[in-house]
Amino acid sequence: MRENNDATIKGNKSFPFFDEANTAGNEIPEYIIVKSGLKVRVADAEWLLLQNKGKGNLIKLAWLRSGELSNKEIELALLVFIHYVINKSASTAYTVVIGVRPVIQSGFPSIEDLMIAWSSLGLNKKKATNQFFGTLVRLGYREFEKFHQFTSSNLDTKVIDPLNPFKGRLSELEFDSVVQNLNQEIASIDFSIDRDYDFFDRLGNAGFFSFGILRNLVSVRLLIAILRRPIQVAMLKWSDLIPVGSSFNDKLITGCNEILNIGTAALQLRLYRVKSNVKEAWYRSTPERYPMALSEDLSLLIYNYKLIYAKGLNLALLKSGIDLAKEEVIEIMENMPVFISKDFFCLRLNDVASYKALFTQHSSLYHLGEQTIIQRLKSLKGISDRTSNLSVTSNRLRHTALTRGAEKGLDSAQLSRLTGVTEPAARHYVDLDYQSRRLIDENYLANQFLKNAFAVPVRSLDKNDEVILGSNFEKIGGVKDIKACSQCKTKLGRPIGCYGCPSFRPLLDADHRTVLDQANAKLSANIVHLPSSVINRSVEKLERQIDKIKITIALCDELINQQDRINDQ
């Protein structure tokens, strides 16, 4: 490492800049406008990049003036960081800054020192270092070409293991159980209750159902449906959700790509790209080319959520002494975030114009930080025998969808449109073949862990239980959550579709073998009448239910045998 002769800069309140001629012709401005639209003073030790608390909302740069770097090195680092905060997302800029810090904070290394230290750096630090020196070269500093050549040619190849229990795709059972549990949680919500202001104001209070809990549930349900990044969900405004058949009137979304009438009441959703080459320094500046149609059920959920949201906005306005008609409240909501920060309901302004001025098409104020969505996603519960702590992330959801899509025969363009990843990225999703995946799922199902995870069979039902009947009207089991069960839309129907559901209580002495025979007969009929090219995916759900019925039978037999042994003693 080179010797530092710039100890005089230590403790300065702002960054001093190298006053010699800049060979690349770049200058450090006093102020910049970052990607989100915020104005930042470059000399400050902290740069606020977002108005919400998402990843990268604040970058700390006090270490730049710690006395370890020369004035020239500070200038070069600032040029790179300025480039990123202006042209890239706050999350990307933050990743580069924290990643390159260990490499340059004691002074820029020589090429030899970088080579020696390279193997000790983690993958993220290597990527950040490569981006840092690559940006310097693009800015005209040719003396760093050797650095960039070395870093770019020595990046580790990150191989995704599709069966990794923590980062790989979710198994069919894991995914289904997660979605089932989430749907049951949402189904238990009574949207008809009239909420007061406390419902919106107590967002952080534990032990109470509140708007914050509802907001987080809906955001995660939407994320699972659209298979995008949490930040893309956090970026949404109400103007991005319009009825199918309507127009966004957006110059970047052509009329032929908008969704016309599809014969049902549903919403279409406009999504914005996080990663874009557009240098426009605005939040939400680049929409995806194709809007996305939401299912009728999800559209209804968002509609009910919007009604409650509008009630909360109206109550917040009343707290400020502003009484508006319903139509005027909806108008104010147009550019408000769909998933709003809890701080908004504490806001007090004097007039309607002040509220409207807070929210524009490109404003980021009061948008929920994506970390809240990430944490709620991670808290989802499901059944897994691979780990006792099943982790659900947006990356795993997209990987699962891409894998399934590839198995269905979708091409890279279709996979890209489905998940929002680039076509080159979609081409990499060549996963296990169908038979290999079925073998793995069968191994997941047929073990003691999952037997214990299933609802324990019971001798009798409570008098208030709803009864699940077989084809001959015999009792097969009961229901734990009647409301959730009444809204269940399993395509396999009762009782076949009930097995494995968290709400199903199988009867110990019921004739589950007859249900198994019926399911096997249904499977055989489907296989006979379907072309061989489409059998795998179309009957897969039924195959999994057959496995679950077998587990239930095995568990019932085991409990009955245990009871018989006790009685014989």
Coordinates of C-alpha atoms in Angstrom, one line a residue:
M1 CA 0.0 0.0 0.0
R2 CA 1.2 3.5 -0.7
E3 CA 2.4 5.8 2.0
N4 CA -0.2 8.4 3.1
N5 CA 0.9 12.0 3.2
D6 CA -2.5 13.6 3.7
A7 CA -3.1 13.5 7.4
T8 CA -4.2 17.1 7.4
I9 CA -7.6 16.1 6.0
K10 CA -8.5 14.1 9.1
G11 CA -11.3 15.7 11.0
N12 CA -12.4 18.1 8.3
K13 CA -16.1 18.9 8.3
S14 CA -16.4 18.5 4.5
F15 CA -14.3 16.8 1.9
P16 CA -11.4 18.7 0.5
F17 CA -10.8 18.0 -3.2
F18 CA -7.6 17.6 -5.2
D19 CA -6.9 20.9 -6.9
E20 CA -4.7 19.7 -9.6
A21 CA -5.9 19.3 -13.2
N22 CA -8.3 16.4 -13.6
T23 CA -6.9 14.4 -16.5
A24 CA -10.3 12.8 -17.3
G25 CA -12.1 16.2 -17.3
N26 CA -14.4 15.3 -14.5
E27 CA -15.4 17.8 -11.7
I28 CA -17.0 17.3 -8.4
P29 CA -20.2 19.3 -8.1
E30 CA -21.4 20.9 -4.9
Y31 CA -24.9 19.4 -5.1
I32 CA -26.4 16.5 -7.1
I33 CA -29.9 15.1 -7.7
V34 CA -29.9 11.4 -7.0
K35 CA -32.0 8.8 -8.7
S36 CA -35.0 9.2 -6.3
G37 CA -35.1 13.0 -7.0
L38 CA -33.6 14.1 -3.7
K39 CA -31.0 16.8 -3.6
V40 CA -27.7 15.9 -1.9
R41 CA -24.8 18.0 -0.9
V42 CA -21.7 16.1 -2.0
A43 CA -19.5 17.4 0.9
D44 CA -21.8 15.9 3.5
A45 CA -20.6 12.8 5.4
E46 CA -24.1 11.2 4.9
W47 CA -26.1 11.1 1.7
L48 CA -29.8 10.6 2.0
L49 CA -30.9 8.7 -1.1
L50 CA -34.5 7.7 -0.3
Q51 CA -37.3 9.3 1.7
N52 CA -38.3 5.9 3.0
K53 CA -36.3 3.4 5.0
G54 CA -35.5 1.0 2.2
K55 CA -32.1 -0.5 1.5
G56 CA -29.7 2.2 0.6
N57 CA -31.7 5.1 1.9
L58 CA -28.7 6.4 3.7
I59 CA -25.0 6.1 2.7
K60 CA -22.4 7.0 5.2
L61 CA -19.1 8.4 3.8
A62 CA -17.3 9.7 6.9
W63 CA -14.7 7.0 6.4
L64 CA -13.6 8.8 3.2
R65 CA -12.1 11.6 5.3
S66 CA -10.6 9.5 8.0
G67 CA -7.1 10.5 7.0
E68 CA -6.3 7.2 5.2
L69 CA -7.0 8.4 1.7
S70 CA -5.3 11.1 -0.3
N71 CA -7.3 14.0 -1.7
K72 CA -7.0 12.5 -5.2
E73 CA -8.3 9.2 -4.0
I74 CA -11.2 10.9 -2.3
E75 CA -12.1 12.7 -5.5
L76 CA -12.0 9.5 -7.5
A77 CA -14.1 7.6 -5.0
L78 CA -16.7 10.4 -5.0
L79 CA -16.8 10.4 -8.8
V80 CA -17.8 6.7 -8.8
F81 CA -20.3 7.1 -5.9
I82 CA -21.9 10.1 -7.6
H83 CA -22.2 8.1 -10.8
Y84 CA -24.0 5.3 -9.0
V85 CA -26.4 7.4 -6.9
I86 CA -27.5 9.5 -10.0
N87 CA -27.9 6.6 -12.4
K88 CA -28.6 3.5 -10.4
S89 CA -31.0 2.5 -7.6
A90 CA -30.2 3.4 -4.0
S91 CA -29.8 -0.3 -3.2
T92 CA -27.2 -0.8 -6.0
A93 CA -25.3 2.4 -5.0
Y94 CA -25.3 1.3 -1.3
T95 CA -24.0 -2.2 -2.3
V96 CA -21.1 -0.7 -4.2
V97 CA -20.1 1.7 -1.5
I98 CA -20.1 -0.8 1.4
G99 CA -18.5 -3.5 -0.8
V100 CA -15.5 -1.5 -2.0
R101 CA -14.9 0.2 1.4
P102 CA -12.6 -2.6 2.8
V103 CA -10.5 -2.5 -0.4
I104 CA -9.9 1.3 -0.6
Q105 CA -10.4 2.8 2.9
S106 CA -6.7 2.6 3.8
G107 CA -5.7 4.0 0.4
F108 CA -6.1 2.6 -3.1
P109 CA -4.1 -0.7 -3.3
S110 CA -1.5 -1.4 -5.9
I111 CA -2.4 -4.0 -8.5
E112 CA -0.1 -6.5 -6.7
D113 CA -1.7 -5.8 -3.3
L114 CA -5.1 -6.3 -4.8
M115 CA -4.1 -9.6 -6.3
I116 CA -2.8 -10.8 -2.9
A117 CA -6.0 -9.7 -1.1
W118 CA -8.4 -10.9 -3.7
S119 CA -8.9 -14.5 -2.5
S120 CA -9.9 -13.2 1.0
L121 CA -12.7 -11.1 -0.3
G122 CA -16.3 -12.3 -0.4
L123 CA -18.2 -12.5 -3.6
N124 CA -20.2 -9.3 -3.0
K125 CA -17.0 -7.3 -2.2
K126 CA -15.3 -8.7 -5.4
K127 CA -18.3 -7.6 -7.5
A128 CA -18.3 -4.1 -5.9
T129 CA -14.6 -3.7 -6.5
N130 CA -15.0 -4.8 -10.1
Q131 CA -17.8 -2.2 -10.5
F132 CA -15.7 0.5 -8.8
F133 CA -12.7 0.1 -11.0
G134 CA -14.8 -0.5 -14.1
T135 CA -16.6 2.8 -13.6
L136 CA -13.3 4.7 -13.1
V137 CA -12.2 3.3 -16.5
R138 CA -15.5 4.4 -18.1
L139 CA -15.1 7.8 -16.6
G140 CA -11.8 8.1 -18.5
Y141 CA -9.2 7.1 -15.9
R142 CA -7.2 4.7 -18.1
E143 CA -4.6 4.0 -15.4
F144 CA -7.1 1.6 -13.7
E145 CA -7.6 -0.6 -16.8
K146 CA -5.3 -3.2 -15.4
F147 CA -7.3 -3.2 -12.1
H148 CA -10.5 -3.7 -14.0
Q149 CA -9.1 -6.4 -16.3
F150 CA -8.0 -8.4 -13.2
T151 CA -11.2 -8.0 -11.2
S152 CA -13.5 -8.8 -14.2
S153 CA -11.6 -11.9 -15.2
N154 CA -11.4 -13.2 -11.6
L155 CA -15.0 -13.0 -10.4
D156 CA -16.2 -16.2 -8.9
T157 CA -19.0 -18.0 -10.7
K158 CA -21.9 -18.3 -8.5
V159 CA -23.6 -21.6 -9.1
I160 CA -27.2 -21.8 -7.9
D161 CA -28.0 -25.2 -6.5
P162 CA -31.7 -25.8 -7.2
L163 CA -32.0 -28.2 -4.3
N164 CA -30.4 -25.9 -1.8
P165 CA -32.8 -25.8 1.2
F166 CA -32.1 -22.2 1.9
K167 CA -31.6 -20.5 -1.5
G168 CA -32.7 -23.0 -4.1
R169 CA -36.2 -23.4 -5.5
L170 CA -39.0 -24.3 -3.2
S171 CA -40.3 -27.8 -3.4
E172 CA -43.9 -28.3 -4.5
L173 CA -45.0 -29.1 -1.0
E174 CA -43.1 -26.1 0.5
F175 CA -44.6 -23.7 -2.0
D176 CA -48.2 -25.0 -1.7
S177 CA -48.1 -25.0 2.2
V178 CA -46.8 -21.5 2.3
V179 CA -49.5 -20.2 0.0
Q180 CA -52.2 -22.2 1.8
N181 CA -51.2 -20.7 5.2
L182 CA -51.1 -17.2 3.8
N183 CA -54.5 -17.6 2.1
Q184 CA -56.0 -18.9 5.3
E185 CA -54.6 -15.9 7.2
I186 CA -56.1 -13.5 4.7
A187 CA -59.4 -15.4 4.6
S188 CA -59.8 -14.9 8.4
I189 CA -60.0 -11.1 7.9
D190 CA -63.4 -9.5 8.2
F191 CA -63.3 -6.6 5.8
S192 CA -66.8 -5.5 6.6
I193 CA -65.9 -4.2 10.1
D194 CA -65.9 -0.4 10.4
R195 CA -62.4 0.6 11.6
D196 CA -61.7 3.7 13.8
Y197 CA -58.6 5.9 13.8
D198 CA -56.8 3.7 16.3
F199 CA -56.7 0.8 13.8
F200 CA -54.5 2.9 11.5
D201 CA -52.5 4.7 14.3
R202 CA -51.4 1.6 16.2
L203 CA -49.3 0.1 13.4
G204 CA -46.4 -1.0 15.5
N205 CA -48.4 -2.3 18.5
A206 CA -48.1 -6.1 19.1
G207 CA -51.1 -8.2 19.9
F208 CA -53.6 -6.1 17.9
F209 CA -54.8 -6.6 14.3
S210 CA -54.0 -3.3 12.7
F211 CA -53.7 -1.6 9.3
G212 CA -50.0 -2.3 9.3
I213 CA -50.6 -6.1 9.6
L214 CA -53.3 -6.0 6.9
R215 CA -51.0 -3.9 4.6
N216 CA -48.1 -6.3 5.0
L217 CA -50.3 -9.4 4.3
V218 CA -51.7 -7.8 1.1
S219 CA -48.2 -6.7 -0.1
V220 CA -46.8 -10.2 0.4
R221 CA -49.8 -11.8 -1.3
L222 CA -49.3 -9.5 -4.3
L223 CA -45.6 -10.1 -4.4
I224 CA -46.2 -13.9 -4.6
A225 CA -48.7 -13.4 -7.4
I226 CA -46.5 -11.1 -9.6
L227 CA -43.1 -12.6 -8.9
R228 CA -41.2 -9.4 -8.7
R229 CA -38.7 -7.8 -6.2
P230 CA -40.1 -6.4 -2.9
I231 CA -38.9 -2.9 -3.9
Q232 CA -41.1 -3.1 -7.0
V233 CA -44.1 -3.7 -4.8
A234 CA -43.1 -0.9 -2.5
M235 CA -42.9 1.5 -5.4
L236 CA -46.6 1.0 -6.4
K237 CA -49.1 3.9 -6.4
W238 CA -52.8 3.6 -6.7
S239 CA -52.5 5.0 -10.3
D240 CA -50.7 1.8 -11.2
L241 CA -53.8 -0.3 -10.5
I242 CA -56.6 0.2 -13.0
P243 CA -59.5 -1.9 -14.3
V244 CA -58.8 -4.2 -17.2
G245 CA -59.9 -2.4 -20.3
S246 CA -58.8 1.0 -19.1
S247 CA -55.6 2.8 -20.3
F248 CA -52.6 4.0 -18.3
N249 CA -52.0 6.8 -20.9
D250 CA -48.3 6.1 -20.4
K251 CA -46.0 6.9 -23.3
L252 CA -43.8 3.9 -22.5
I253 CA -46.7 1.4 -22.5
T254 CA -48.2 1.1 -25.9
G255 CA -51.9 0.6 -26.4
C256 CA -51.4 -2.8 -28.0
N257 CA -49.7 -4.0 -24.8
E258 CA -52.4 -2.9 -22.4
I259 CA -54.9 -5.5 -21.3
L260 CA -58.2 -5.3 -23.1
N261 CA -61.5 -6.7 -21.8
I262 CA -61.1 -10.3 -20.7
G263 CA -64.7 -10.9 -19.7
T264 CA -64.3 -10.6 -15.9
A265 CA -63.9 -7.9 -13.3
A266 CA -60.2 -7.6 -12.6
L267 CA -57.4 -5.2 -12.3
Q268 CA -54.3 -4.7 -14.4
L269 CA -51.0 -3.6 -12.8
R270 CA -48.3 -1.3 -14.0
L271 CA -44.9 -2.2 -12.7
Y272 CA -41.7 -0.2 -12.7
R273 CA -38.2 -1.5 -13.4
V274 CA -35.6 -1.1 -10.6
K275 CA -32.6 -1.8 -12.8
S276 CA -32.6 0.4 -15.9
N277 CA -30.1 2.1 -18.2
V278 CA -32.3 5.2 -18.4
K279 CA -30.4 8.0 -16.9
E280 CA -33.5 10.0 -16.0
A281 CA -33.1 10.9 -12.3
W282 CA -36.6 10.1 -11.2
Y283 CA -38.2 7.5 -9.0
R284 CA -40.5 5.3 -11.0
S285 CA -39.2 6.6 -14.4
T286 CA -39.3 3.3 -16.4
P287 CA -42.4 1.1 -16.4
E288 CA -42.2 -2.4 -17.7
R289 CA -43.4 -2.7 -21.2
Y290 CA -46.3 -5.1 -20.4
P291 CA -48.9 -4.5 -17.7
M292 CA -49.9 -7.5 -15.7
A293 CA -53.5 -8.8 -15.3
L294 CA -54.4 -9.8 -11.7
S295 CA -56.8 -12.6 -10.9
E296 CA -60.3 -11.9 -9.9
D297 CA -59.7 -13.0 -6.4
L298 CA -56.6 -10.9 -5.9
S299 CA -58.3 -7.9 -7.5
L300 CA -61.1 -8.3 -5.0
L301 CA -58.6 -8.5 -2.1
I302 CA -56.9 -5.3 -3.3
Y303 CA -60.3 -3.6 -3.7
N304 CA -61.3 -4.4 -0.1
Y305 CA -57.9 -3.2 1.1
K306 CA -58.3 0.0 -0.9
L307 CA -61.7 0.7 0.8
I308 CA -60.0 0.4 4.3
Y309 CA -57.1 2.5 3.1
A310 CA -59.5 5.2 1.9
K311 CA -61.2 5.1 5.3
G312 CA -57.9 5.6 7.0
L313 CA -57.0 8.6 4.7
N314 CA -60.4 10.1 5.4
L315 CA -59.8 9.8 9.2
A316 CA -56.3 11.3 8.9
L317 CA -57.8 14.3 7.0
L318 CA -60.5 14.7 9.6
K319 CA -57.7 14.9 12.3
S320 CA -56.3 17.8 10.3
G321 CA -59.7 19.4 10.2
I322 CA -60.4 18.5 6.6
D323 CA -63.7 17.0 5.7
L324 CA -64.0 15.7 2.1
A325 CA -66.4 13.7 0.0
K326 CA -65.5 10.1 -0.9
E327 CA -64.7 11.1 -4.5
E328 CA -62.2 13.8 -3.3
V329 CA -60.5 11.3 -1.0
I330 CA -60.1 8.9 -3.9
E331 CA -58.6 11.7 -6.0
I332 CA -56.0 12.4 -3.4
M333 CA -55.1 8.7 -3.2
E334 CA -54.2 8.5 -7.0
N335 CA -50.5 9.3 -6.5
M336 CA -50.3 7.9 -2.9
P337 CA -48.3 4.7 -2.3
V338 CA -50.4 1.5 -2.3
F339 CA -48.4 0.3 0.7
I340 CA -47.8 3.3 2.9
S341 CA -45.5 4.0 5.8
K342 CA -47.0 4.2 9.3
D343 CA -45.7 7.7 9.7
F344 CA -48.3 9.1 7.3
F345 CA -51.2 8.7 9.7
C346 CA -49.5 11.0 12.2
L347 CA -49.2 13.7 9.6
R348 CA -51.1 17.0 10.2
L349 CA -51.4 19.6 7.4
N350 CA -53.6 22.6 7.1
D351 CA -55.3 22.1 3.7
V352 CA -56.0 19.7 0.9
A353 CA -53.5 21.4 -1.4
S354 CA -50.7 20.5 1.1
Y355 CA -51.6 16.8 1.0
K356 CA -51.8 16.8 -2.8
A357 CA -48.4 18.5 -3.1
L358 CA -46.8 15.6 -1.1
F359 CA -47.6 13.0 -3.8
T360 CA -46.7 13.1 -7.5
Q361 CA -46.2 10.4 -10.1
H362 CA -42.5 10.3 -9.2
S363 CA -42.6 11.0 -5.5
S364 CA -41.2 8.4 -3.0
L365 CA -42.5 10.0 0.2
Y366 CA -44.2 7.7 2.6
H367 CA -43.7 4.6 0.4
L368 CA -43.2 1.5 2.6
G369 CA -39.5 0.4 2.8
E370 CA -39.0 -2.9 1.0
Q371 CA -37.3 -4.3 4.1
T372 CA -40.7 -4.5 5.7
I373 CA -42.0 -6.6 2.9
I374 CA -38.9 -8.8 2.9
Q375 CA -39.2 -9.5 6.6
R376 CA -42.9 -10.3 6.3
L377 CA -42.1 -12.7 3.4
K378 CA -39.5 -14.4 5.5
S379 CA -42.0 -14.9 8.3
L380 CA -44.3 -17.0 6.1
K381 CA -44.8 -20.5 7.5
G382 CA -44.8 -23.7 5.5
I383 CA -44.0 -27.4 5.7
S384 CA -40.4 -28.5 5.0
D385 CA -38.4 -31.5 5.9
R386 CA -35.1 -30.0 4.6
T387 CA -34.9 -27.4 7.3
S388 CA -36.6 -26.5 10.5
N389 CA -36.6 -22.8 9.5
L390 CA -38.1 -22.6 6.0
S391 CA -36.9 -19.3 4.4
V392 CA -39.1 -17.7 1.7
T393 CA -37.5 -14.9 -0.4
S394 CA -38.5 -13.2 -3.6
N395 CA -35.5 -14.8 -5.3
R396 CA -36.6 -18.3 -4.4
L397 CA -40.1 -17.5 -5.6
R398 CA -38.9 -16.4 -8.9
H399 CA -36.5 -19.3 -9.2
T400 CA -39.4 -21.7 -8.4
A401 CA -41.6 -20.0 -11.1
L402 CA -38.8 -20.0 -13.7
T403 CA -38.1 -23.7 -13.0
R404 CA -41.8 -24.6 -13.3
G405 CA -42.2 -22.5 -16.4
A406 CA -39.2 -24.1 -18.1
E407 CA -40.6 -27.5 -17.3
K408 CA -43.8 -26.4 -19.0
G409 CA -41.8 -25.6 -22.1
L410 CA -42.0 -21.8 -21.9
D411 CA -39.2 -20.0 -23.9
S412 CA -36.9 -17.4 -22.4
A413 CA -39.1 -14.5 -23.7
Q414 CA -42.1 -15.9 -21.9
L415 CA -40.2 -16.6 -18.7
S416 CA -38.8 -13.0 -18.8
R417 CA -42.3 -11.5 -19.1
L418 CA -43.6 -13.8 -16.4
T419 CA -41.0 -12.9 -13.8
G420 CA -39.5 -9.6 -14.9
V421 CA -35.9 -11.0 -15.2
T422 CA -34.0 -10.3 -18.4
E423 CA -34.1 -12.9 -21.2
P424 CA -30.4 -13.8 -20.8
A425 CA -31.1 -14.5 -17.1
A426 CA -34.1 -16.6 -18.0
R427 CA -32.1 -18.8 -20.3
H428 CA -30.0 -20.0 -17.4
Y429 CA -32.9 -21.6 -15.7
V430 CA -32.4 -25.1 -17.0
D431 CA -33.3 -27.2 -13.9
L432 CA -34.0 -30.8 -13.1
D433 CA -36.1 -32.8 -15.4
Y434 CA -39.6 -33.8 -14.4
Q435 CA -38.8 -37.4 -13.1
S436 CA -35.9 -36.1 -11.0
R437 CA -38.1 -33.5 -9.4
R438 CA -41.0 -35.9 -8.7
L439 CA -38.5 -38.3 -7.0
I440 CA -37.3 -35.5 -4.7
D441 CA -40.8 -34.4 -3.9
E442 CA -41.8 -38.0 -3.0
N443 CA -38.8 -38.2 -0.7
Y444 CA -39.9 -35.0 1.0
L445 CA -43.4 -36.4 1.5
A446 CA -42.6 -39.9 2.7
N447 CA -40.9 -39.3 6.0
Q448 CA -41.7 -38.9 9.7
F449 CA -41.2 -35.2 9.8
L450 CA -44.0 -34.5 7.4
K451 CA -46.3 -37.0 9.0
N452 CA -45.9 -35.0 12.2
A453 CA -46.5 -31.8 10.3
F454 CA -49.9 -33.1 9.0
A455 CA -53.0 -32.5 11.1
V456 CA -53.2 -35.3 13.7
P457 CA -56.3 -37.5 13.0
V458 CA -59.1 -37.4 15.6
R459 CA -61.6 -40.0 16.9
S460 CA -64.5 -37.6 16.7
L461 CA -65.5 -34.1 15.6
D462 CA -66.7 -31.2 17.8
K463 CA -70.4 -30.6 17.5
N464 CA -69.7 -27.2 15.8
D465 CA -67.3 -28.6 13.2
E466 CA -68.2 -28.5 9.5
V467 CA -68.0 -32.0 8.2
I468 CA -66.1 -33.1 5.1
L469 CA -68.0 -35.9 3.3
G470 CA -66.9 -38.7 0.9
S471 CA -68.6 -39.7 -2.3
N472 CA -71.0 -42.0 -0.4
F473 CA -71.8 -39.2 2.1
E474 CA -69.7 -40.8 4.8
K475 CA -67.7 -38.6 7.2
I476 CA -64.1 -38.2 6.2
G477 CA -63.0 -35.4 8.5
G478 CA -63.8 -31.9 9.8
V479 CA -62.7 -28.3 9.4
K480 CA -60.6 -26.2 11.8
D481 CA -61.3 -22.9 10.2
I482 CA -64.8 -22.8 8.6
K483 CA -64.4 -19.4 7.0
A484 CA -61.1 -20.2 5.3
C485 CA -62.6 -23.5 4.1
S486 CA -65.6 -21.8 2.6
Q487 CA -63.4 -19.7 0.5
C488 CA -61.1 -22.5 -0.6
K489 CA -61.1 -23.0 -4.4
T490 CA -59.0 -26.2 -4.8
K491 CA -59.6 -27.5 -8.3
L492 CA -59.6 -31.1 -7.0
G493 CA -62.6 -30.5 -4.8
R494 CA -63.6 -32.3 -1.6
P495 CA -62.5 -34.6 -0.2
I496 CA -59.4 -35.2 -2.4
G497 CA -58.2 -31.6 -2.2
C498 CA -58.5 -31.5 1.6
Y499 CA -55.7 -33.8 2.4
G500 CA -52.6 -31.9 3.6
C501 CA -54.5 -28.7 4.2
P502 CA -53.7 -27.1 7.6
S503 CA -57.5 -26.7 8.2
F504 CA -58.4 -30.4 7.6
R505 CA -59.0 -32.7 10.6
P506 CA -59.1 -36.3 9.2
L507 CA -61.1 -38.8 11.2
L508 CA -59.0 -41.7 12.5
D509 CA -61.6 -44.4 11.5
A510 CA -62.7 -42.8 8.2
D511 CA -62.5 -44.8 4.9
H512 CA -59.5 -42.9 3.5
R513 CA -58.6 -45.8 1.3
T514 CA -61.7 -45.3 -0.8
V515 CA -60.7 -41.7 -1.3
L516 CA -57.3 -42.9 -2.4
D517 CA -58.9 -45.4 -4.9
Q518 CA -61.0 -42.5 -6.3
A519 CA -58.0 -40.3 -6.6
N520 CA -56.0 -43.0 -8.4
A521 CA -58.9 -43.7 -10.7
K522 CA -59.1 -40.0 -11.5
L523 CA -55.4 -39.9 -12.2
S524 CA -55.6 -42.9 -14.6
A525 CA -58.5 -41.3 -16.5
N526 CA -56.6 -38.1 -16.9
I527 CA -53.5 -39.8 -18.2
V528 CA -55.5 -41.8 -20.7
H529 CA -57.3 -38.8 -22.2
L530 CA -54.3 -36.4 -22.2
P531 CA -51.5 -36.2 -24.8
S532 CA -48.3 -37.5 -23.4
S533 CA -46.6 -34.1 -24.0
V534 CA -48.8 -32.4 -21.4
I535 CA -49.3 -35.2 -18.8
N536 CA -46.6 -34.2 -16.4
R537 CA -47.7 -30.7 -15.4
S538 CA -51.5 -31.2 -15.7
V539 CA -51.7 -34.2 -13.3
E540 CA -48.9 -33.2 -11.0
K541 CA -51.2 -31.6 -8.4
L542 CA -53.3 -34.8 -8.3
E543 CA -50.2 -36.9 -7.9
R544 CA -49.2 -34.8 -4.9
Q545 CA -52.6 -35.1 -3.3
I546 CA -52.4 -38.9 -3.7
D547 CA -49.1 -38.8 -1.8
K548 CA -50.8 -36.8 1.0
I549 CA -53.7 -39.2 1.2
K550 CA -51.2 -42.1 1.6
I551 CA -49.5 -40.2 4.4
T552 CA -52.8 -39.7 6.2
I553 CA -53.6 -43.4 5.8
A554 CA -50.2 -44.4 7.2
L555 CA -50.6 -42.0 10.1
C556 CA -54.1 -43.3 10.9
D557 CA -52.9 -46.9 10.8
E558 CA -50.0 -46.1 13.0
L559 CA -52.2 -44.4 15.7
I560 CA -54.7 -47.3 15.5
N561 CA -52.0 -49.9 16.0
Q562 CA -50.6 -48.0 18.9
Q563 CA -54.0 -47.9 20.6
D564 CA -54.5 -51.6 19.9
R565 CA -51.2 -52.4 21.6
I566 CA -52.2 -50.3 24.6
N567 CA -55.5 -52.1 24.8
D568 CA -53.8 -55.6 24.6
Q569 CA -51.6 -54.7 27.6

